[in-house]
XYZ file of C-alpha atoms in Angstrom:
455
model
C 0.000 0.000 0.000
C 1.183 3.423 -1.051
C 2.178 5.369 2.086
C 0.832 8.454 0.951
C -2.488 7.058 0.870
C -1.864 5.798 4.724
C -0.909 9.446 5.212
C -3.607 10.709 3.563
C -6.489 8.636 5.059
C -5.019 9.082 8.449
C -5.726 12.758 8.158
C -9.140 11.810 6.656
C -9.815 9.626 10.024
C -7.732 12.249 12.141
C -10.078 14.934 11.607
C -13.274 13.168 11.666
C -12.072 12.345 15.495
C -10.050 15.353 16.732
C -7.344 12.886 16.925
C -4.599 15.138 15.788
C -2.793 12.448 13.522
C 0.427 14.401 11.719
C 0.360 14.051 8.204
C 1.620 16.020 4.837
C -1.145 16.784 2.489
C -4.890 17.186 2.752
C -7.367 15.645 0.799
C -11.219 16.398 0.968
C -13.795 14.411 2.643
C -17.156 13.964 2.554
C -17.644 10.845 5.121
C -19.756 12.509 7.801
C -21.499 14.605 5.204
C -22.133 11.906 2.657
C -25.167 10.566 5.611
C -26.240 13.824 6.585
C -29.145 16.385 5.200
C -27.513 19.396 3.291
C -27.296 22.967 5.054
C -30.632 24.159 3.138
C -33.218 21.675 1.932
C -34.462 22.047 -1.149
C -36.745 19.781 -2.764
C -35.312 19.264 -6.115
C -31.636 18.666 -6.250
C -29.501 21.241 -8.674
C -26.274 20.855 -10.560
C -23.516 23.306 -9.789
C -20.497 22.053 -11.986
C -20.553 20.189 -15.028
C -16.888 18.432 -14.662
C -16.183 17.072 -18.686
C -18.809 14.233 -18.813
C -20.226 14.363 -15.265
C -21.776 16.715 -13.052
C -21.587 18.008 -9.542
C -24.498 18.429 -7.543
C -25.898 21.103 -5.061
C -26.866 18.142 -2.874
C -23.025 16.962 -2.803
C -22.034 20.724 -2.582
C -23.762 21.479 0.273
C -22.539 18.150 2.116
C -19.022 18.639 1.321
C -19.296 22.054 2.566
C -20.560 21.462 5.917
C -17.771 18.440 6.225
C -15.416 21.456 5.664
C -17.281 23.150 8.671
C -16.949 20.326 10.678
C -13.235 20.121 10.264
C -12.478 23.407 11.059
C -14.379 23.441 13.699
C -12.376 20.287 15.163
C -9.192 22.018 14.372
C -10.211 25.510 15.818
C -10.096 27.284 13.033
C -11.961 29.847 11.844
C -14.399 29.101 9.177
C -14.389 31.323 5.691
C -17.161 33.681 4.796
C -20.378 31.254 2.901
C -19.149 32.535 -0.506
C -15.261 31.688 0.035
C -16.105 28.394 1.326
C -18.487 27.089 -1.398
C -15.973 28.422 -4.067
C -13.035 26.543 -2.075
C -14.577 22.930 -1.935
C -15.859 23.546 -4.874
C -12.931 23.773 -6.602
C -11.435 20.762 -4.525
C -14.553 18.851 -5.734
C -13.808 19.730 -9.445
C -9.820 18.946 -8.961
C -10.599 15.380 -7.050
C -13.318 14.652 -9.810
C -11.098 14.886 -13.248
C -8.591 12.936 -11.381
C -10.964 10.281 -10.813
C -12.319 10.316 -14.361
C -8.649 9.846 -15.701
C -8.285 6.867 -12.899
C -11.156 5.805 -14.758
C -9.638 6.178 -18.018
C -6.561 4.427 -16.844
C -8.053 1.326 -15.737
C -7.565 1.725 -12.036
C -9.934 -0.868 -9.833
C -9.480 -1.156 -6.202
C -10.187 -4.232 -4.868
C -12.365 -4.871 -1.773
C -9.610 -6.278 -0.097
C -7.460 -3.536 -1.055
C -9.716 -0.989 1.350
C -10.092 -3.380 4.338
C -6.407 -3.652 4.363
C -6.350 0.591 4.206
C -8.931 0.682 6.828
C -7.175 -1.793 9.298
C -4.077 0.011 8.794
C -5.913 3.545 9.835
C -7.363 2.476 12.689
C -4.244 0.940 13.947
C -2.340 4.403 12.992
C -4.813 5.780 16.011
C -4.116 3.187 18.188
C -7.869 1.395 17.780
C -8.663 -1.689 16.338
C -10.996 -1.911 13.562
C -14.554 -2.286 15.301
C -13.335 0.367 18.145
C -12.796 3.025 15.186
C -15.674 2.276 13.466
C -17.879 3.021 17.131
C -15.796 6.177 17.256
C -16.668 7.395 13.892
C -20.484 6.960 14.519
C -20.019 8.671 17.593
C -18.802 11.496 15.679
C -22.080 11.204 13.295
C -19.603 9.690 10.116
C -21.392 7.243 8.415
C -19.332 3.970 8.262
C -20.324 3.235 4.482
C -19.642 6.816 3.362
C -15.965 6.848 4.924
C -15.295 3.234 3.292
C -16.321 4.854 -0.284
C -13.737 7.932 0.583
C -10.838 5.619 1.713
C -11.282 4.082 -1.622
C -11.379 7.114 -3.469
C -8.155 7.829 -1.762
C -6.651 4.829 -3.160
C -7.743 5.537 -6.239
C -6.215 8.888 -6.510
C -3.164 8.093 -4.789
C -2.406 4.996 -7.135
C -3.191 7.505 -10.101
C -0.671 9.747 -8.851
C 1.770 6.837 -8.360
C 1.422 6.106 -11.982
C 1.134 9.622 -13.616
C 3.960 11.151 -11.742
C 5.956 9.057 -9.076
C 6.958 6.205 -11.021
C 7.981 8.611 -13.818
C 10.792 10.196 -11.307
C 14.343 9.196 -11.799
C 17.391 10.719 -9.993
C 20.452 10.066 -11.944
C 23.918 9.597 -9.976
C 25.573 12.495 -10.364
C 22.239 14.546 -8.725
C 23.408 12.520 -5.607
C 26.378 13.330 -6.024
C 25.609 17.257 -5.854
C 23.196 16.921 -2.964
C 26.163 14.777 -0.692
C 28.715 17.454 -1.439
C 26.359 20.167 -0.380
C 25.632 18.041 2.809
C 29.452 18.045 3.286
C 29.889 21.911 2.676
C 31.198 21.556 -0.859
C 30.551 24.600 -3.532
C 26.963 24.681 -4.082
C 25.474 25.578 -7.793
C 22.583 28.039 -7.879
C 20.359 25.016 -8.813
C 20.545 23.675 -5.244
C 19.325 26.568 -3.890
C 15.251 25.802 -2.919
C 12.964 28.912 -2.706
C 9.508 28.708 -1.235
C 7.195 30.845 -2.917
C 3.454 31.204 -2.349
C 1.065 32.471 -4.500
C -2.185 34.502 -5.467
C -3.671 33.768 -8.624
C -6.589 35.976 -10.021
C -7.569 34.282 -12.888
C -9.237 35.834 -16.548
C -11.437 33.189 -18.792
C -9.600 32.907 -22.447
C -10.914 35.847 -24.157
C -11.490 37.849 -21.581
C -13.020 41.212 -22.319
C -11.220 44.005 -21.494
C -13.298 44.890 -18.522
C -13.094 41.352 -17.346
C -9.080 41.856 -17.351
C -9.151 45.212 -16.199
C -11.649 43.616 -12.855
C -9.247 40.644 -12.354
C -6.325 43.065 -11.874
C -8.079 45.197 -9.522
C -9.030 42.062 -7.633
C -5.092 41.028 -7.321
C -3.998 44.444 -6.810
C -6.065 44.382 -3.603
C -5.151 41.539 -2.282
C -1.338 42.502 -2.834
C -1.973 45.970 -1.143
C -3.238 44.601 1.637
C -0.325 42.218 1.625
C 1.846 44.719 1.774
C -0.175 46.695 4.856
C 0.480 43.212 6.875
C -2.365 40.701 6.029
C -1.365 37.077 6.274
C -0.640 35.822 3.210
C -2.567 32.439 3.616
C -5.528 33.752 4.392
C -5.175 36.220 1.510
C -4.677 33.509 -0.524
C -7.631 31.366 0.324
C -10.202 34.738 -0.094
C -8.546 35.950 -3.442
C -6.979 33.064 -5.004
C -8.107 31.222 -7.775
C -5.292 28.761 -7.865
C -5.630 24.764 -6.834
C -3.365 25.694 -4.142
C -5.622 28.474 -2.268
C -6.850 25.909 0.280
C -3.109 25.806 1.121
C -3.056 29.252 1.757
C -1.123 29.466 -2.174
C 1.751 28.005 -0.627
C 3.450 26.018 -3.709
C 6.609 24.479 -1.869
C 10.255 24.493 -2.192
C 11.184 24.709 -5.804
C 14.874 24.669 -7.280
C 14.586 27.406 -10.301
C 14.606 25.300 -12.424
C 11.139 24.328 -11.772
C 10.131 27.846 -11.081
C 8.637 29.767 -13.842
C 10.673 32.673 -15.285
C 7.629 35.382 -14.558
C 8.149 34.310 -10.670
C 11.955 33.627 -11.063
C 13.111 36.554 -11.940
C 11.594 38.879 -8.877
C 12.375 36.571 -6.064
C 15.606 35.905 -6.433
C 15.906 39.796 -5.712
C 13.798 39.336 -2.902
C 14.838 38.762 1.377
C 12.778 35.490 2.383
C 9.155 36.995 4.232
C 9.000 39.926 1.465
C 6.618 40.620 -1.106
C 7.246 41.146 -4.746
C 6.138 44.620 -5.321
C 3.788 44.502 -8.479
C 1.056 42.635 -9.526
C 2.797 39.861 -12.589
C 0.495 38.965 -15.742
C 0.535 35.943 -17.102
C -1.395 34.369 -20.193
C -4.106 33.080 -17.623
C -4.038 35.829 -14.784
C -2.624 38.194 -12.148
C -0.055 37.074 -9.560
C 1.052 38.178 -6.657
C 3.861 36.724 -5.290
C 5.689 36.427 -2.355
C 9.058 34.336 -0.958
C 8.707 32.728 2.467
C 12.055 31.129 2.768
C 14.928 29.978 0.771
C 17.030 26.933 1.801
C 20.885 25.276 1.247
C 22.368 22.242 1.419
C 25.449 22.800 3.499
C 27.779 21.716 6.756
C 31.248 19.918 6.699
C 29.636 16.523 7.909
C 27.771 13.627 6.089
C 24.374 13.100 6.155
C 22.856 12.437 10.247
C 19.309 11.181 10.980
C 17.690 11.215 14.566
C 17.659 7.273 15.914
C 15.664 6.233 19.020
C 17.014 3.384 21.187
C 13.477 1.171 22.316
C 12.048 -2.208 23.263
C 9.174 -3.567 23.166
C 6.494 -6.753 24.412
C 4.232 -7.324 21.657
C 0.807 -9.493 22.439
C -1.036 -10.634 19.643
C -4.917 -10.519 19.136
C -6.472 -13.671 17.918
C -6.148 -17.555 18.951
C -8.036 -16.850 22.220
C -6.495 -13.847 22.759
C -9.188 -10.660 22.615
C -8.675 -6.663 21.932
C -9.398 -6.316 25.442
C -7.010 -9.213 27.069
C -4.380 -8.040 25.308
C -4.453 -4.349 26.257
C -5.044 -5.062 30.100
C -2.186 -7.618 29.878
C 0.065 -5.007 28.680
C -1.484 -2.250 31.112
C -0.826 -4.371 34.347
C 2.747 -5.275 32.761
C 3.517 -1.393 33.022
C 1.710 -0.527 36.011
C 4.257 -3.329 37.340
C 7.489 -2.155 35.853
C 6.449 1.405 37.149
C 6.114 0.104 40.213
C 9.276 -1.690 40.807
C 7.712 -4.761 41.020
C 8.975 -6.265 37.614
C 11.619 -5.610 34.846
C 10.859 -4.703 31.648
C 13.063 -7.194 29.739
C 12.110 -9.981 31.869
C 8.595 -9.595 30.826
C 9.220 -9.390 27.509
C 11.527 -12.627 27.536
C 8.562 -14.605 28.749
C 5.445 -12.592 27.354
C 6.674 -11.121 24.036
C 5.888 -12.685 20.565
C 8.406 -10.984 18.711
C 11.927 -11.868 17.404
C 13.390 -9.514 19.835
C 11.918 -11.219 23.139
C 15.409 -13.230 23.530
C 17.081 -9.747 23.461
C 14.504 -8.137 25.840
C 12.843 -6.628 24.042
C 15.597 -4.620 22.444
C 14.770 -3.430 18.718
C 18.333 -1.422 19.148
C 18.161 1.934 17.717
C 15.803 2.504 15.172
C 15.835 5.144 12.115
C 12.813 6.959 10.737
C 10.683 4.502 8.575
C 12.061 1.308 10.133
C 8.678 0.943 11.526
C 5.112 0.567 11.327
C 3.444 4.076 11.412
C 1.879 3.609 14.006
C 4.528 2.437 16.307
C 6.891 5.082 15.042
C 4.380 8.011 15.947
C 3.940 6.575 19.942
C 7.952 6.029 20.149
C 8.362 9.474 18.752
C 6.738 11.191 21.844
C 8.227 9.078 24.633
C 10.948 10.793 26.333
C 14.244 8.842 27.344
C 12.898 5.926 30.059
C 9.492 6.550 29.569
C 7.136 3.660 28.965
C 4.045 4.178 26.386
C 0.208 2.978 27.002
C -0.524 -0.259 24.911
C -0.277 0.574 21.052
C -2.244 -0.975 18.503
C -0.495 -1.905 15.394
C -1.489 -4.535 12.319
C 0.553 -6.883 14.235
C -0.711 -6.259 17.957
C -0.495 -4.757 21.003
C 2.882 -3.415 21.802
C 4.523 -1.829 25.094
C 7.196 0.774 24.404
C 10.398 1.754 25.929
C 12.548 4.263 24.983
C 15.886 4.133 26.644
C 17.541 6.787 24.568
C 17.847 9.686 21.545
C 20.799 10.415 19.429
C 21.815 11.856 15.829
C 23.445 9.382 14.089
C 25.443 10.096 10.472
C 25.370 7.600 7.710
C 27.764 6.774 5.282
C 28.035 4.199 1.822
C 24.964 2.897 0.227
C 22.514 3.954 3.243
C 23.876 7.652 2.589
C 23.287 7.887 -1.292
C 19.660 5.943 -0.339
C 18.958 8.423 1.615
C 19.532 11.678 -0.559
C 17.812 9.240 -3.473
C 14.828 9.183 -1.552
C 14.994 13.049 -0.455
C 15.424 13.929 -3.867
C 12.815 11.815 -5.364
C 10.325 13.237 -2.937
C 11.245 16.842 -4.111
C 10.777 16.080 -7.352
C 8.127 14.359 -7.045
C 6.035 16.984 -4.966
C 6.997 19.582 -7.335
C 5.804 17.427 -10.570
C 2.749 16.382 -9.450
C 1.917 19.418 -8.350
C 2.497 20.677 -11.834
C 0.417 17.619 -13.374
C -2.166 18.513 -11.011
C -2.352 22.154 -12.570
C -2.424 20.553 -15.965
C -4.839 18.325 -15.546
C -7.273 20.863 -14.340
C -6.533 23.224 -17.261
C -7.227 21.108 -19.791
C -10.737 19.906 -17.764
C -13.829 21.384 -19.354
C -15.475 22.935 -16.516
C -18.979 24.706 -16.887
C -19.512 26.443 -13.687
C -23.905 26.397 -12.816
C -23.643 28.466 -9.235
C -25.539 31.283 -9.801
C -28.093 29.637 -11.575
C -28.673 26.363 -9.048
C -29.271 29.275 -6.603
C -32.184 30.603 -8.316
């Protein structure tokens, strides 16, 4: 299973329980909504979008936006005027759609299977087994059915993107070679020199009239003017912009320049990271307004270091007689006793633990980022030096946690030049698709019904 996808559905699940699960990208969701009455009845359903050969209802508008409600409301943040809001998830509606249709076109079929796997693997990534998720998403008024239809969708999209851009990534040798010498403080080219830019796009329909152009620059020149008076940039961005990105707050990434577009190229790399550039840029498609929130550089005289955490563990599986509930108490009472000074942690685990390790303790040694299950890695993570966690669910049980200690470790040979491999494939791979995404929302034919659904 892709990880994205794990990352991704985690923050689908994360939000629909206030569970605060740390992830990278957002994707929409419509779970809780999908089983719930829209905002404002209406007794004949409307279409809102035509999206190439399908359509977009008001029905599914409405529900997606008060899903976006919901979320913000478990995250504590503040919720976008009605007009922003439906013209935000609308456009992530439009953007999710033509990537389904060309999943479609590609011949991408998830099996059944496929999404129990994903959902087992979610629910242990919050520390719950399968049926104790499911009761918590009820609780939360998400319809079980409706979040199994969006974890597929999820794996749909995210084995599209695996195809249309990640698999096409290659990093040839002597890129690694320029990314270790920068890590070891050699001369760096401008090329490895990463700006992050976000953006404001004000968009202008092809053959625009000139009072059409003339309104779409106003529009940007506002939003850079205030900008400039102090504004926050994101939220700028989300009210003005009509870029895919907006929901981001226009933030487009790190990008080396030679992924940057000249227009945007040439002003930053006069600007000091934080600043502005000071004129609204035209493009063939709309106004800009730009600005450059940091810059970054490969550098330092040393190899390549990666935090490690020293742990053991006692792992109890579930099955053959051995319940959800057994096993969690049986690792609860084996930490109330270590905590007491009543037992010893790798005693326990020589005698209790089901894992290779039990011989050694417990003692996994010290682990690198990745080496583990998500789940796992996410409890370890927040355990300071001698602390012991609560029982963690996994897909391969219960597990008790240790950590006995932190460090930075470097890396040399082939684990080195893996390493900057897989950092620069996800650069370039982040940066491409979100390039692809662009494109293949251009070239959508979109027919936009708002105003007239309303009537």
């Amino acid at each position: 299973m892709n990880d994205m996808f794990v990352k991704r559905a985690s923050l689908l699940a994360g939000l629909c329980l206030a569970a605060g699960v740390a992830v990278a990208q957002p994707a929409p969701v419509s779970a809780r909504a999908a089983g719930a009455p829209a905002s404002s009845t209406r007794s004949i359903d409307s279409i809102v979008a035509v999206v190439n050969d399908s359509v977009i209802t008001r029905k599914e508008l409405d529900a997606r936006i008060e899903e976006a409600k919901h979320q913000l409301t478990l995250a504590k943040r503040p919720i976008p005027d009605a007009d922003m809001l439906q013209r935000q998830v609308l456009e992530q509606m439009i953007v999710t759609q033509v990537q389904l249709q060309r999943a479609k076109e590609d011949g991408i079929v998830v099996k059944d299977a496929d999404v129990e796997q994903a959902l087992q693997r979610i629910a242990a990534d919050n520390r719950l087994s399968v049926d104790q998720y499911k009761a918590r998403l009820q609780q939360a008024g998400v319809p079980w059915d409706a979040f199994r239809k969006e974890v597929r969708e999820q794996i749909i999209l995210a084995r599209l993107r695996d195809r249309e851009v990640d698999s096409q990534i290659q990093v040839s040798e002597s890129e690694i070679n320029t990314f270790l010498a920068a890590q070891r403080g050699a001369t760096a080219t401008p090329s490895e020199t990463e700006y992050r830019i976000s953006e404001i796009l004000v968009k202008f329909p092809d053959g625009a009239t000139p009072e059409q152009i003339d309104a779409a620059q106003k529009k940007a020149s506002e939003a850079l003017e205030k900008a400039k008076a102090g504004g926050d940039f994101a939220a700028l961005a989300k009210q003005y912009s009509d870029a895919a990105d907006a929901a981001n707050g226009g933030d487009m990434g790190y990008r080396i320049p030679e992924r940057i577009p000249d227009l945007y190229l040439n002003q930053v790399q006069k600007l000091q990271p934080g600043t502005l550039v000071p004129q609204v840029l035209r493009s063939n498609n709309g106004f800009h307004v730009i600005k450059l929130v940091e810059t970054r550089k490969q550098g330092g005289d040393q190899g390549m270091t990666v935090p490690q955490i020293h742990a053991r563990h006692i792992l109890i599986r579930v099955g053959d007689g051995v319940s959800e509930a057994q096993a969690r108490q049986k690792l609860a009472d084996f930490k109330a006793q270590i905590e007491a000074g009543k037992a010893d942690f790798a005693d326990l685990a020589r005698k209790n633990s089901v894992d290779g390790s039990a011989a050694q303790g417990g003692d996994l040694g010290w682990i690198s980022p990745g080496e583990t299950v998500p789940a796992f890695e996410r409890a370890m993570s927040e355990l300071k030096d001698g602390q012991i966690s609560d029982p963690v669910r996994s897909e391969y049980g219960y597990h008790l946690i240790q950590v006995l200690g932190h460090r930075e470790s470097q890396v040399s040979g082939d684990q080195e030049r893996n390493l900057a491999m897989q950092e620069l494939r996800g650069r370039k791979a982040e940066q491409q698709y979100r390039d692809w995404l662009q494109q293949l929302r251009d070239s959508a034919y979109v027919d936009y019904r708002l105003n007239t659904a309303q009537q």
